CSV table of C-alpha atoms in Angstrom, one decimal:
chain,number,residue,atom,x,y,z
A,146,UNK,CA,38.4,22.4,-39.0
A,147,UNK,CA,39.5,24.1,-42.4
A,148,UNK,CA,41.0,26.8,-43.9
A,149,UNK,CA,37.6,28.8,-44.1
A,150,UNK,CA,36.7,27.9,-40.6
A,151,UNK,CA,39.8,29.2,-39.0
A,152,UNK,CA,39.6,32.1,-40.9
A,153,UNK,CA,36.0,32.7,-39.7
A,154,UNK,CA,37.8,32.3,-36.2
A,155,UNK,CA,40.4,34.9,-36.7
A,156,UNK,CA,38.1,37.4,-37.6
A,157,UNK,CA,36.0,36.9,-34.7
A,158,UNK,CA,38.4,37.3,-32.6
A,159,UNK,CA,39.6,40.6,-34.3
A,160,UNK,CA,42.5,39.4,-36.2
A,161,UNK,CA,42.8,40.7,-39.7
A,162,UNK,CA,42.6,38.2,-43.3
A,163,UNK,CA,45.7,38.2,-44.1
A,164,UNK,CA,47.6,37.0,-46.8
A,165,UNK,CA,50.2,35.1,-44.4
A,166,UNK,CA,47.9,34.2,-42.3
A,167,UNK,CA,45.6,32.2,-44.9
A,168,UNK,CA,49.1,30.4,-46.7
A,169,UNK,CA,49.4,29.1,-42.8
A,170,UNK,CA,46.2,28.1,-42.1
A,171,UNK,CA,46.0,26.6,-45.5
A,172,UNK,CA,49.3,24.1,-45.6
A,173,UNK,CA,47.4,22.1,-42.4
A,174,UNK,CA,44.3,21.8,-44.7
A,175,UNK,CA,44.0,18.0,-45.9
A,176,UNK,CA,46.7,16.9,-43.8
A,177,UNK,CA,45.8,14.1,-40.9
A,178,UNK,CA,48.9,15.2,-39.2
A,179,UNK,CA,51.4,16.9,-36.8
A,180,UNK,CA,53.8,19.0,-38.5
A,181,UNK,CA,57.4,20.2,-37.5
A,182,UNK,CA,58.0,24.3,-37.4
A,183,UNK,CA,60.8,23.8,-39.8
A,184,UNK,CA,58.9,22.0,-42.6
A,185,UNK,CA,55.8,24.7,-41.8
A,186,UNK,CA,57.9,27.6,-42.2
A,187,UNK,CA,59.9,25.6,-45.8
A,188,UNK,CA,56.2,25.7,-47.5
A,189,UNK,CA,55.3,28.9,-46.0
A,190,UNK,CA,58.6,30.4,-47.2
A,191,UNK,CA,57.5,29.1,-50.8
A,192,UNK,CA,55.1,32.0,-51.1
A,193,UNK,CA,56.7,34.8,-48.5
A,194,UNK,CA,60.8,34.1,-49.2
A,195,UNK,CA,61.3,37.1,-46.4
A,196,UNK,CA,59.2,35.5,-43.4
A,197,UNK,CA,61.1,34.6,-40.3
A,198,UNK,CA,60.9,31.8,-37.8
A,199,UNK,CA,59.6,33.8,-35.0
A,200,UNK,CA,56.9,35.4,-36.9
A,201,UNK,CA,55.7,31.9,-37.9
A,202,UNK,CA,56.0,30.9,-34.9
A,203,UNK,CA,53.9,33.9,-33.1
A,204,UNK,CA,51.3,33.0,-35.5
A,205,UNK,CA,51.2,29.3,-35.1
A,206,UNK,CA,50.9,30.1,-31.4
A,207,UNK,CA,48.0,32.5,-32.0
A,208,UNK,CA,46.3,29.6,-34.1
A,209,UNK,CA,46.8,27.8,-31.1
A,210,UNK,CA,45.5,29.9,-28.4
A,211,UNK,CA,42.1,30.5,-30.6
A,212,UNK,CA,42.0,26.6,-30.8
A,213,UNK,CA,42.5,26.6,-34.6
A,214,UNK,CA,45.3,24.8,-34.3
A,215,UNK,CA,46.7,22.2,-32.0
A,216,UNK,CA,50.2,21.7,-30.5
A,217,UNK,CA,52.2,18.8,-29.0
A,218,UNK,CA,55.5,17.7,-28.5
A,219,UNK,CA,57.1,14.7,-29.7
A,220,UNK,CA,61.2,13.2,-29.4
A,221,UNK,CA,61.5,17.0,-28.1
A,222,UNK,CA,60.2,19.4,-31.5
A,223,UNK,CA,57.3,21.8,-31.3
A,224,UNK,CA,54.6,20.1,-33.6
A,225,UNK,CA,51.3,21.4,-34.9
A,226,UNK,CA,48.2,20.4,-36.8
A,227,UNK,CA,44.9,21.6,-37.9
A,228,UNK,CA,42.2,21.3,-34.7
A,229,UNK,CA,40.5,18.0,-35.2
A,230,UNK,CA,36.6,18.5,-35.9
A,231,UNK,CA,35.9,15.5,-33.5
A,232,UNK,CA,33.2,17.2,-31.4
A,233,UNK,CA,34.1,17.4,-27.4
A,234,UNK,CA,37.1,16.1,-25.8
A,235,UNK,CA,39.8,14.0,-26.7
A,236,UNK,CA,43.2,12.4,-27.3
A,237,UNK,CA,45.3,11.3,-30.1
A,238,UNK,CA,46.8,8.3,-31.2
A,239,UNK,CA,50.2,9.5,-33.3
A,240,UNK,CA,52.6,7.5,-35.5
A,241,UNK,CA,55.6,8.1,-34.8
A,242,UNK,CA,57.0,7.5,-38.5
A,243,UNK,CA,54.4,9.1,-40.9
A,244,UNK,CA,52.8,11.5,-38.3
A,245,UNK,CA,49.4,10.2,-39.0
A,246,UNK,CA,46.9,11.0,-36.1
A,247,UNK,CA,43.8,9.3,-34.8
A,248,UNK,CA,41.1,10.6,-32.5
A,249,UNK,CA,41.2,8.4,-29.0
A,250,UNK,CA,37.8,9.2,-27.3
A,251,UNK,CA,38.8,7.0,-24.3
A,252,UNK,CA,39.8,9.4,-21.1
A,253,UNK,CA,42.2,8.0,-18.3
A,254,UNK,CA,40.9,11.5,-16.3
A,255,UNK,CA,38.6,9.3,-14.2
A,256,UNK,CA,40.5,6.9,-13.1
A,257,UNK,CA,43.3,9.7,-12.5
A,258,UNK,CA,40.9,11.6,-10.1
A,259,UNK,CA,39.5,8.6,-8.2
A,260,UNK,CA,43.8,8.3,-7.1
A,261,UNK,CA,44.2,12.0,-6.8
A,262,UNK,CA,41.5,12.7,-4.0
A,263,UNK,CA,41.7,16.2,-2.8
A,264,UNK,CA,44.0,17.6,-5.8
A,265,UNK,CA,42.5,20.1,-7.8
A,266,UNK,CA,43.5,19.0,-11.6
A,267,UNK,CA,43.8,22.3,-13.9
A,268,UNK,CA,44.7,20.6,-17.1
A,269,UNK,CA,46.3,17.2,-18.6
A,270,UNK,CA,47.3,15.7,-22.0
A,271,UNK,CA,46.9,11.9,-23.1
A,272,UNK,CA,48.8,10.9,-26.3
A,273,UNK,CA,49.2,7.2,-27.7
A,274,UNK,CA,52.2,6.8,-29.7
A,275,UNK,CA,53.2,4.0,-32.3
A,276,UNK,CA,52.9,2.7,-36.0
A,277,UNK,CA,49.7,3.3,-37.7
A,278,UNK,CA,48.8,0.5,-40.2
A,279,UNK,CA,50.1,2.1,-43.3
A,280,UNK,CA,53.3,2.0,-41.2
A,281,UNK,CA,53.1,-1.4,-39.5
């Protein structure tokens, strides 16, 4: 997704252009990666000095709930990135030193249900974790 995407998505879903809310959407553009709140809010603060952590946060959460952006955890920190434009579902493949993701399209969901007969699954997350091979 880019910057004009997401911003197409906002709208539709009746959120206002906003200054803010482009400088966020825009430091994901170009970047194959999670990113960490506190280095998101250092570039954001770049252009608004006076923005707080929780109202980054609050919007990085809204990006997130109107699928514009997506979130994960990793070694226990909130991370976020751009949604990827890979059509359909899938998982990610994350480096654990430069950040770097890759699209998985492999699911382990059926094999999961075949062993879970009779549970009703609501939701799950699949992430592969290791050196990419700029890292390696």
């Amino acid at each position: 997704m880019n910057a004009e995407k997401a911003l197409h998505v906002l709208k539709e879903n009746g959120f206002k252009h906003t200054k803010q809310r482009e400088k966020l959407v825009e430091i994901f553009e170009g970047k194959d990666q999670y990113l960490p709140v506190k280095e998101i809010l250092q570039e954001f603060q770049e252009n608004f000095p006076g923005a707080s952590f929780n109202t980054v946060y609050r919007n990085l959460y809204t990006l997130v709930d109107l699928k514009i952006l997506e979130s994960t955890m990793l070694n226990g920190e909130q991370l976020f990135r751009l949604h990827c434009d890979t059509h359909g579902h899938h998982h990610h493949f994350i480096c654990t030193i430069c950040g770097k993701t890759s699209p998985i399209d492999v699911c382990p969901m059926d094999e999961v249900n075949k062993s879970l007969q009779g549970y009703q699954i609501q939701n799950h997350k699949f992430e592969v974790y290791g050196t990419c091979p700029s890292c390696h």
